[in-house]
PDB file of C-alpha atoms in Angstrom:
ATOM      1  CA  GLU A   1       7.149   2.199  -6.007  1.00 60.00           C
ATOM      2  CA  ALA A   2       4.629   4.613  -4.515  1.00 73.00           C
ATOM      3  CA  GLY A   3       1.043   3.875  -5.405  1.00 89.00           C
ATOM      4  CA  VAL A   4      -1.742   6.209  -6.455  1.00 93.00           C
ATOM      5  CA  THR A   5      -2.358   8.742  -3.709  1.00 95.00           C
ATOM      6  CA  GLN A   6      -5.556  10.656  -3.155  1.00 96.00           C
ATOM      7  CA  PHE A   7      -6.193  13.629  -0.891  1.00 96.00           C
ATOM      8  CA  PRO A   8      -8.177  14.092   1.232  1.00 97.00           C
ATOM      9  CA  SER A   9      -9.404  10.684   2.284  1.00 94.00           C
ATOM     10  CA  HIS A  10     -12.634  12.188   3.591  1.00 96.00           C
ATOM     11  CA  SER A  11     -14.362  15.511   3.066  1.00 97.00           C
ATOM     12  CA  VAL A  12     -17.600  16.821   4.509  1.00 97.00           C
ATOM     13  CA  ILE A  13     -18.869  20.067   3.048  1.00 97.00           C
ATOM     14  CA  GLU A  14     -22.089  22.002   2.945  1.00 97.00           C
ATOM     15  CA  LYS A  15     -24.226  22.256  -0.145  1.00 97.00           C
ATOM     16  CA  GLY A  16     -23.057  25.164  -2.240  1.00 97.00           C
ATOM     17  CA  GLN A  17     -19.444  25.016  -1.118  1.00 97.00           C
ATOM     18  CA  THR A  18     -16.466  24.126  -3.257  1.00 97.00           C
ATOM     19  CA  VAL A  19     -14.275  21.072  -2.822  1.00 97.00           C
ATOM     20  CA  THR A  20     -11.089  20.088  -4.629  1.00 98.00           C
ATOM     21  CA  LEU A  21      -9.922  16.500  -4.731  1.00 98.00           C
ATOM     22  CA  ARG A  22      -6.380  15.618  -5.658  1.00 97.00           C
ATOM     23  CA  CYS A  23      -4.828  12.538  -7.216  1.00 97.00           C
ATOM     24  CA  ASP A  24      -1.133  11.770  -7.548  1.00 96.00           C
ATOM     25  CA  PRO A  25      -0.667   8.920 -10.036  1.00 95.00           C
ATOM     26  CA  ILE A  26       2.213   6.506 -10.226  1.00 92.00           C
ATOM     27  CA  SER A  27       5.236   8.262 -11.664  1.00 90.00           C
ATOM     28  CA  GLY A  28       5.511   7.618 -15.389  1.00 87.00           C
ATOM     29  CA  HIS A  29       1.876   6.673 -15.862  1.00 89.00           C
ATOM     30  CA  ASP A  30       0.521   8.827 -18.662  1.00 89.00           C
ATOM     31  CA  ASN A  31      -3.073   7.693 -18.165  1.00 90.00           C
ATOM     32  CA  LEU A  32      -5.101   9.004 -15.268  1.00 93.00           C
ATOM     33  CA  TYR A  33      -8.757   8.188 -14.675  1.00 94.00           C
ATOM     34  CA  TRP A  34     -11.384   9.515 -12.311  1.00 96.00           C
ATOM     35  CA  TYR A  35     -14.291   7.350 -11.190  1.00 95.00           C
ATOM     36  CA  ARG A  36     -17.131   7.867  -8.753  1.00 95.00           C
ATOM     37  CA  ARG A  37     -19.260   5.470  -6.742  1.00 92.00           C
ATOM     38  CA  VAL A  38     -22.509   6.725  -5.356  1.00 89.00           C
ATOM     39  CA  MET A  39     -23.721   4.588  -2.444  1.00 82.00           C
ATOM     40  CA  GLY A  40     -25.223   1.317  -3.617  1.00 79.00           C
ATOM     41  CA  LYS A  41     -24.529   1.932  -7.270  1.00 85.00           C
ATOM     42  CA  GLU A  42     -21.824   0.947  -9.707  1.00 86.00           C
ATOM     43  CA  ILE A  43     -18.497   2.693  -9.970  1.00 90.00           C
ATOM     44  CA  LYS A  44     -18.886   5.102 -12.859  1.00 93.00           C
ATOM     45  CA  PHE A  45     -16.244   6.524 -15.123  1.00 92.00           C
ATOM     46  CA  LEU A  46     -15.882  10.296 -15.045  1.00 95.00           C
ATOM     47  CA  LEU A  47     -12.932  11.139 -17.252  1.00 94.00           C
ATOM     48  CA  HIS A  48      -9.600  10.052 -18.619  1.00 92.00           C
ATOM     49  CA  PHE A  49      -6.406  12.073 -19.058  1.00 93.00           C
ATOM     50  CA  VAL A  50      -3.513  11.150 -21.272  1.00 90.00           C
ATOM     51  CA  LYS A  51      -0.722  13.253 -19.895  1.00 92.00           C
ATOM     52  CA  GLU A  52      -2.259  16.736 -19.567  1.00 93.00           C
ATOM     53  CA  SER A  53      -4.935  16.245 -22.222  1.00 93.00           C
ATOM     54  CA  LYS A  54      -8.496  15.128 -21.627  1.00 93.00           C
ATOM     55  CA  GLN A  55      -8.916  11.989 -23.712  1.00 89.00           C
ATOM     56  CA  ASP A  56     -12.482  11.282 -22.682  1.00 90.00           C
ATOM     57  CA  GLU A  57     -14.678  13.331 -20.379  1.00 92.00           C
ATOM     58  CA  SER A  58     -17.973  11.749 -21.368  1.00 91.00           C
ATOM     59  CA  GLY A  59     -18.698  10.655 -17.806  1.00 92.00           C
ATOM     60  CA  MET A  60     -18.543  14.096 -16.217  1.00 95.00           C
ATOM     61  CA  PRO A  61     -22.025  14.658 -14.799  1.00 92.00           C
ATOM     62  CA  ASN A  62     -22.311  18.413 -15.420  1.00 93.00           C
ATOM     63  CA  ASN A  63     -20.364  21.646 -15.595  1.00 94.00           C
ATOM     64  CA  ARG A  64     -20.069  21.894 -11.832  1.00 96.00           C
ATOM     65  CA  PHE A  65     -17.228  19.409 -12.165  1.00 97.00           C
ATOM     66  CA  LEU A  66     -13.846  20.603 -13.426  1.00 97.00           C
ATOM     67  CA  ALA A  67     -10.825  18.359 -13.778  1.00 97.00           C
ATOM     68  CA  GLU A  68      -7.300  19.454 -14.536  1.00 97.00           C
ATOM     69  CA  ARG A  69      -3.953  17.794 -14.899  1.00 96.00           C
ATOM     70  CA  THR A  70      -1.386  20.515 -15.198  1.00 86.00           C
ATOM     71  CA  GLY A  71       1.950  19.331 -16.524  1.00 87.00           C
ATOM     72  CA  GLY A  72       0.680  15.810 -16.858  1.00 84.00           C
ATOM     73  CA  THR A  73       1.479  14.907 -13.275  1.00 92.00           C
ATOM     74  CA  TYR A  74      -1.103  15.156 -10.512  1.00 96.00           C
ATOM     75  CA  SER A  75      -4.741  15.862 -11.195  1.00 97.00           C
ATOM     76  CA  THR A  76      -7.423  17.822  -9.384  1.00 98.00           C
ATOM     77  CA  LEU A  77     -11.171  17.420  -9.531  1.00 98.00           C
ATOM     78  CA  LYS A  78     -13.105  20.448  -8.364  1.00 98.00           C
ATOM     79  CA  VAL A  79     -16.798  20.433  -7.576  1.00 97.00           C
ATOM     80  CA  GLN A  80     -18.319  23.915  -7.498  1.00 96.00           C
ATOM     81  CA  PRO A  81     -20.909  24.417  -6.166  1.00 96.00           C
ATOM     82  CA  ALA A  82     -21.410  21.028  -4.528  1.00 96.00           C
ATOM     83  CA  GLU A  83     -24.870  19.476  -4.420  1.00 96.00           C
ATOM     84  CA  LEU A  84     -26.223  16.693  -2.221  1.00 96.00           C
ATOM     85  CA  GLU A  85     -26.164  14.176  -5.075  1.00 94.00           C
ATOM     86  CA  ASP A  86     -22.420  14.666  -5.470  1.00 96.00           C
ATOM     87  CA  SER A  87     -21.836  12.621  -2.328  1.00 96.00           C
ATOM     88  CA  GLY A  88     -19.926   9.428  -2.955  1.00 95.00           C
ATOM     89  CA  VAL A  89     -16.481   7.962  -3.166  1.00 94.00           C
ATOM     90  CA  TYR A  90     -14.227   9.390  -5.848  1.00 96.00           C
ATOM     91  CA  PHE A  91     -11.534   7.055  -7.104  1.00 95.00           C
ATOM     92  CA  CYS A  92      -8.503   7.851  -9.152  1.00 95.00           C
ATOM     93  CA  ALA A  93      -6.543   5.295 -11.151  1.00 93.00           C
ATOM     94  CA  SER A  94      -3.476   5.433 -13.345  1.00 92.00           C
ATOM     95  CA  SER A  95      -1.944   3.189 -15.983  1.00 88.00           C
ATOM     96  CA  GLN A  96       0.701   3.041 -18.650  1.00 81.00           C
ATOM     97  CA  ASP A  97      -0.451   3.135 -22.269  1.00 69.00           C
ATOM     98  CA  PRO A  98      -1.711   0.533 -22.806  1.00 62.00           C
ATOM     99  CA  PRO A  99      -1.858  -1.238 -19.436  1.00 57.00           C
ATOM    100  CA  ILE A 100       0.863  -3.682 -20.414  1.00 53.00           C
ATOM    101  CA  THR A 101       0.059  -6.121 -17.700  1.00 57.00           C
ATOM    102  CA  ALA A 102      -3.294  -7.410 -16.594  1.00 61.00           C
ATOM    103  CA  ASP A 103      -2.985  -5.552 -13.335  1.00 61.00           C
ATOM    104  CA  GLY A 104      -1.958  -2.375 -15.125  1.00 72.00           C
ATOM    105  CA  TYR A 105      -4.626  -0.152 -13.572  1.00 85.00           C
ATOM    106  CA  THR A 106      -3.621   1.036 -10.112  1.00 89.00           C
ATOM    107  CA  PHE A 107      -6.293   2.614  -7.981  1.00 92.00           C
ATOM    108  CA  GLY A 108      -6.050   5.023  -5.121  1.00 93.00           C
ATOM    109  CA  SER A 109      -7.953   4.511  -1.887  1.00 91.00           C
ATOM    110  CA  GLY A 110     -10.543   7.073  -2.872  1.00 94.00           C
ATOM    111  CA  THR A 111     -11.921  10.258  -1.383  1.00 96.00           C
ATOM    112  CA  ARG A 112     -15.210   9.927   0.443  1.00 95.00           C
ATOM    113  CA  LEU A 113     -17.154  13.122  -0.200  1.00 96.00           C
ATOM    114  CA  THR A 114     -20.219  13.925   1.858  1.00 96.00           C
ATOM    115  CA  VAL A 115     -22.295  16.956   0.981  1.00 97.00           C
ATOM    116  CA  VAL A 116     -24.711  18.009   3.717  1.00 97.00           C
TER     117      VAL A 116
ATOM    118  CA  ALA B   1     -27.842  -0.787 -21.005  1.00 69.00           C
ATOM    119  CA  GLN B   2     -25.655  -1.904 -18.154  1.00 80.00           C
ATOM    120  CA  LYS B   3     -22.333  -3.214 -19.404  1.00 92.00           C
ATOM    121  CA  ILE B   4     -21.527  -5.125 -16.221  1.00 96.00           C
ATOM    122  CA  THR B   5     -24.182  -6.777 -14.091  1.00 96.00           C
ATOM    123  CA  GLN B   6     -23.597  -8.183 -10.639  1.00 96.00           C
ATOM    124  CA  THR B   7     -26.872  -9.596  -9.369  1.00 96.00           C
ATOM    125  CA  GLN B   8     -25.775 -10.471  -5.851  1.00 97.00           C
ATOM    126  CA  PRO B   9     -25.705  -7.431  -3.543  1.00 94.00           C
ATOM    127  CA  GLY B  10     -24.520  -9.618  -0.678  1.00 96.00           C
ATOM    128  CA  MET B  11     -23.175 -13.120  -0.192  1.00 97.00           C
ATOM    129  CA  PHE B  12     -22.289 -15.178   2.848  1.00 97.00           C
ATOM    130  CA  VAL B  13     -19.865 -18.077   2.936  1.00 97.00           C
ATOM    131  CA  GLN B  14     -18.564 -20.312   5.672  1.00 98.00           C
ATOM    132  CA  GLU B  15     -14.859 -20.094   6.335  1.00 97.00           C
ATOM    133  CA  LYS B  16     -12.880 -22.655   4.286  1.00 97.00           C
ATOM    134  CA  GLU B  17     -15.741 -23.127   1.840  1.00 98.00           C
ATOM    135  CA  ALA B  18     -15.742 -21.995  -1.794  1.00 98.00           C
ATOM    136  CA  VAL B  19     -17.947 -19.186  -3.080  1.00 98.00           C
ATOM    137  CA  THR B  20     -18.903 -17.968  -6.552  1.00 98.00           C
ATOM    138  CA  LEU B  21     -19.584 -14.304  -7.261  1.00 98.00           C
ATOM    139  CA  ASP B  22     -21.580 -13.733 -10.414  1.00 98.00           C
ATOM    140  CA  CYS B  23     -20.796 -11.291 -13.192  1.00 98.00           C
ATOM    141  CA  THR B  24     -22.300 -10.935 -16.636  1.00 98.00           C
ATOM    142  CA  TYR B  25     -21.203  -8.445 -19.238  1.00 97.00           C
ATOM    143  CA  ASP B  26     -22.498  -6.860 -22.391  1.00 96.00           C
ATOM    144  CA  THR B  27     -20.311  -5.761 -25.275  1.00 94.00           C
ATOM    145  CA  SER B  28     -20.228  -5.989 -29.051  1.00 92.00           C
ATOM    146  CA  ASP B  29     -16.465  -5.489 -29.160  1.00 90.00           C
ATOM    147  CA  PRO B  30     -14.696  -8.810 -29.846  1.00 91.00           C
ATOM    148  CA  SER B  31     -11.660  -7.587 -27.915  1.00 89.00           C
ATOM    149  CA  TYR B  32     -12.159  -6.955 -24.244  1.00 91.00           C
ATOM    150  CA  GLY B  33     -10.716  -7.661 -20.845  1.00 90.00           C
ATOM    151  CA  LEU B  34     -12.484  -8.642 -17.667  1.00 93.00           C
ATOM    152  CA  PHE B  35     -11.235  -7.745 -14.202  1.00 93.00           C
ATOM    153  CA  TRP B  36     -12.137  -8.478 -10.614  1.00 96.00           C
ATOM    154  CA  TYR B  37     -11.229  -6.095  -7.827  1.00 95.00           C
ATOM    155  CA  LYS B  38     -11.533  -6.434  -4.080  1.00 95.00           C
ATOM    156  CA  GLN B  39     -12.327  -3.453  -1.900  1.00 92.00           C
ATOM    157  CA  PRO B  40     -11.817  -4.085   1.827  1.00 92.00           C
ATOM    158  CA  SER B  41     -13.159  -1.728   4.456  1.00 88.00           C
ATOM    159  CA  SER B  42      -9.957   0.304   4.234  1.00 84.00           C
ATOM    160  CA  GLY B  43     -11.131   1.517   0.828  1.00 84.00           C
ATOM    161  CA  GLU B  44      -8.362   0.632  -1.595  1.00 84.00           C
ATOM    162  CA  MET B  45      -9.176  -1.246  -4.791  1.00 88.00           C
ATOM    163  CA  ILE B  46      -7.077  -4.379  -5.032  1.00 90.00           C
ATOM    164  CA  PHE B  47      -6.666  -6.124  -8.382  1.00 90.00           C
ATOM    165  CA  LEU B  48      -7.413  -9.846  -8.151  1.00 94.00           C
ATOM    166  CA  ILE B  49      -7.610 -11.457 -11.555  1.00 93.00           C
ATOM    167  CA  TYR B  50      -7.863 -10.720 -15.270  1.00 91.00           C
ATOM    168  CA  GLN B  51      -9.305 -12.585 -18.266  1.00 93.00           C
ATOM    169  CA  GLY B  52      -8.774 -11.486 -21.846  1.00 90.00           C
ATOM    170  CA  SER B  53     -11.480 -12.215 -24.404  1.00 92.00           C
ATOM    171  CA  TYR B  54      -9.104 -14.315 -26.495  1.00 91.00           C
ATOM    172  CA  ASP B  55      -7.703 -16.312 -23.611  1.00 90.00           C
ATOM    173  CA  GLN B  56      -8.462 -19.975 -24.127  1.00 89.00           C
ATOM    174  CA  GLN B  57      -8.146 -21.017 -20.526  1.00 93.00           C
ATOM    175  CA  ASN B  58      -9.816 -19.695 -17.417  1.00 96.00           C
ATOM    176  CA  ALA B  59      -7.579 -17.380 -15.431  1.00 94.00           C
ATOM    177  CA  THR B  60      -6.363 -18.491 -12.026  1.00 96.00           C
ATOM    178  CA  GLU B  61      -4.457 -16.603  -9.336  1.00 93.00           C
ATOM    179  CA  GLY B  62      -3.914 -18.565  -6.167  1.00 96.00           C
ATOM    180  CA  ARG B  63      -7.296 -19.097  -4.517  1.00 97.00           C
ATOM    181  CA  TYR B  64      -9.037 -17.009  -7.176  1.00 97.00           C
ATOM    182  CA  SER B  65     -10.257 -18.389 -10.453  1.00 97.00           C
ATOM    183  CA  LEU B  66     -12.416 -16.861 -13.131  1.00 97.00           C
ATOM    184  CA  ASN B  67     -15.102 -19.034 -14.680  1.00 97.00           C
ATOM    185  CA  PHE B  68     -15.177 -17.504 -18.161  1.00 97.00           C
ATOM    186  CA  GLN B  69     -18.138 -18.561 -20.297  1.00 96.00           C
ATOM    187  CA  LYS B  70     -17.824 -16.454 -23.412  1.00 95.00           C
ATOM    188  CA  ALA B  71     -21.021 -17.568 -25.148  1.00 95.00           C
ATOM    189  CA  ARG B  72     -23.032 -16.740 -22.043  1.00 96.00           C
ATOM    190  CA  LYS B  73     -21.042 -13.544 -21.460  1.00 96.00           C
ATOM    191  CA  SER B  74     -20.339 -14.435 -17.888  1.00 97.00           C
ATOM    192  CA  ALA B  75     -17.155 -14.068 -15.854  1.00 98.00           C
ATOM    193  CA  ASN B  76     -17.839 -15.420 -12.412  1.00 98.00           C
ATOM    194  CA  LEU B  77     -15.202 -15.204  -9.690  1.00 98.00           C
ATOM    195  CA  VAL B  78     -14.612 -18.326  -7.667  1.00 98.00           C
ATOM    196  CA  ILE B  79     -12.852 -18.007  -4.324  1.00 98.00           C
ATOM    197  CA  SER B  80     -11.750 -21.315  -2.876  1.00 97.00           C
ATOM    198  CA  ALA B  81     -11.050 -22.028   0.805  1.00 97.00           C
ATOM    199  CA  SER B  82     -12.535 -18.722   1.983  1.00 97.00           C
ATOM    200  CA  GLN B  83     -10.721 -16.848   4.718  1.00 97.00           C
ATOM    201  CA  LEU B  84     -11.994 -14.207   7.128  1.00 97.00           C
ATOM    202  CA  GLY B  85      -9.845 -11.664   5.325  1.00 96.00           C
ATOM    203  CA  ASP B  86     -11.834 -12.252   2.146  1.00 98.00           C
ATOM    204  CA  SER B  87     -14.740 -10.281   3.621  1.00 97.00           C
ATOM    205  CA  ALA B  88     -14.980  -7.233   1.369  1.00 97.00           C
ATOM    206  CA  MET B  89     -16.766  -5.685  -1.595  1.00 96.00           C
ATOM    207  CA  TYR B  90     -15.961  -7.320  -4.915  1.00 97.00           C
ATOM    208  CA  PHE B  91     -16.295  -5.502  -8.210  1.00 96.00           C
ATOM    209  CA  CYS B  92     -16.366  -6.968 -11.681  1.00 96.00           C
ATOM    210  CA  ALA B  93     -15.137  -4.658 -14.452  1.00 94.00           C
ATOM    211  CA  MET B  94     -14.604  -4.679 -18.196  1.00 93.00           C
ATOM    212  CA  ARG B  95     -12.373  -2.827 -20.597  1.00 89.00           C
ATOM    213  CA  GLU B  96     -13.465  -2.703 -24.225  1.00 87.00           C
ATOM    214  CA  GLY B  97     -10.578  -2.894 -26.684  1.00 79.00           C
ATOM    215  CA  LEU B  98      -7.150  -4.219 -25.871  1.00 71.00           C
ATOM    216  CA  GLY B  99      -4.838  -1.993 -27.858  1.00 65.00           C
ATOM    217  CA  LEU B 100      -3.342   1.459 -27.513  1.00 59.00           C
ATOM    218  CA  GLY B 101      -5.442   4.257 -26.130  1.00 58.00           C
ATOM    219  CA  ALA B 102      -6.017   2.535 -22.818  1.00 56.00           C
ATOM    220  CA  ASN B 103      -9.766   2.629 -22.412  1.00 73.00           C
ATOM    221  CA  ASN B 104     -11.605   3.188 -19.190  1.00 83.00           C
ATOM    222  CA  LEU B 105     -13.190   0.425 -17.145  1.00 89.00           C
ATOM    223  CA  PHE B 106     -16.897  -0.286 -16.769  1.00 91.00           C
ATOM    224  CA  PHE B 107     -17.841  -1.558 -13.326  1.00 93.00           C
ATOM    225  CA  GLY B 108     -20.711  -3.447 -11.790  1.00 94.00           C
ATOM    226  CA  THR B 109     -22.499  -2.492  -8.583  1.00 93.00           C
ATOM    227  CA  GLY B 110     -20.424  -4.870  -6.513  1.00 95.00           C
ATOM    228  CA  THR B 111     -21.088  -7.823  -4.228  1.00 97.00           C
ATOM    229  CA  ARG B 112     -20.438  -7.638  -0.514  1.00 97.00           C
ATOM    230  CA  LEU B 113     -18.961 -10.924   0.653  1.00 98.00           C
ATOM    231  CA  THR B 114     -19.039 -11.862   4.295  1.00 98.00           C
ATOM    232  CA  VAL B 115     -17.049 -14.848   5.484  1.00 98.00           C
ATOM    233  CA  ILE B 116     -18.537 -16.484   8.564  1.00 97.00           C
ATOM    234  CA  PRO B 117     -16.186 -18.147  11.057  1.00 95.00           C
TER     235      PRO B 117
END
């Protein structure tokens, strides 16, 4: 079974530019989550999709961030325009509903975003 | 208030020794799950161990065990017989609620473990 895949693995962009991160969850997982870790801080929840619907987007920092999950498959997270404080590692995870086993959340390897 | 607190930014342990990584949590929900993840330098988040709030016994998975002290709201990870490959970041996380509507995870700031040969 393929795991959660994230593209790109690294991205360096200038302040003011746009970046789009992509996450391909495990096939059949209705739940998809985005998290972010800013250097030295905790991993913070951004939002949660159930299929194509946003279940919870309370962690989205501001309206420069736009997440979509068209067709309930892969998801994109766009940052426009990017600011310096957006730098960090963006993780995606997927799960069934509910995570029927203790290890039911599967994480991707993350996208390291650096805004200069 | 922080839901997950990891007070040890970095820990060192001698190879083959045991090490305890601390984690305390804060929730008013009687139903919750506690997780530990390992993040090696390659970046992926690897699930290690899980403890449900109603589990009577401490969880164990191979060399990993979770010292669950419910009254103190602590869920420390114990790694026995440390190996060089255990060097990584370790994150404690919590999910509030155990039913349908899979809730998101709350994470701590992580502990960087270094195993010394």
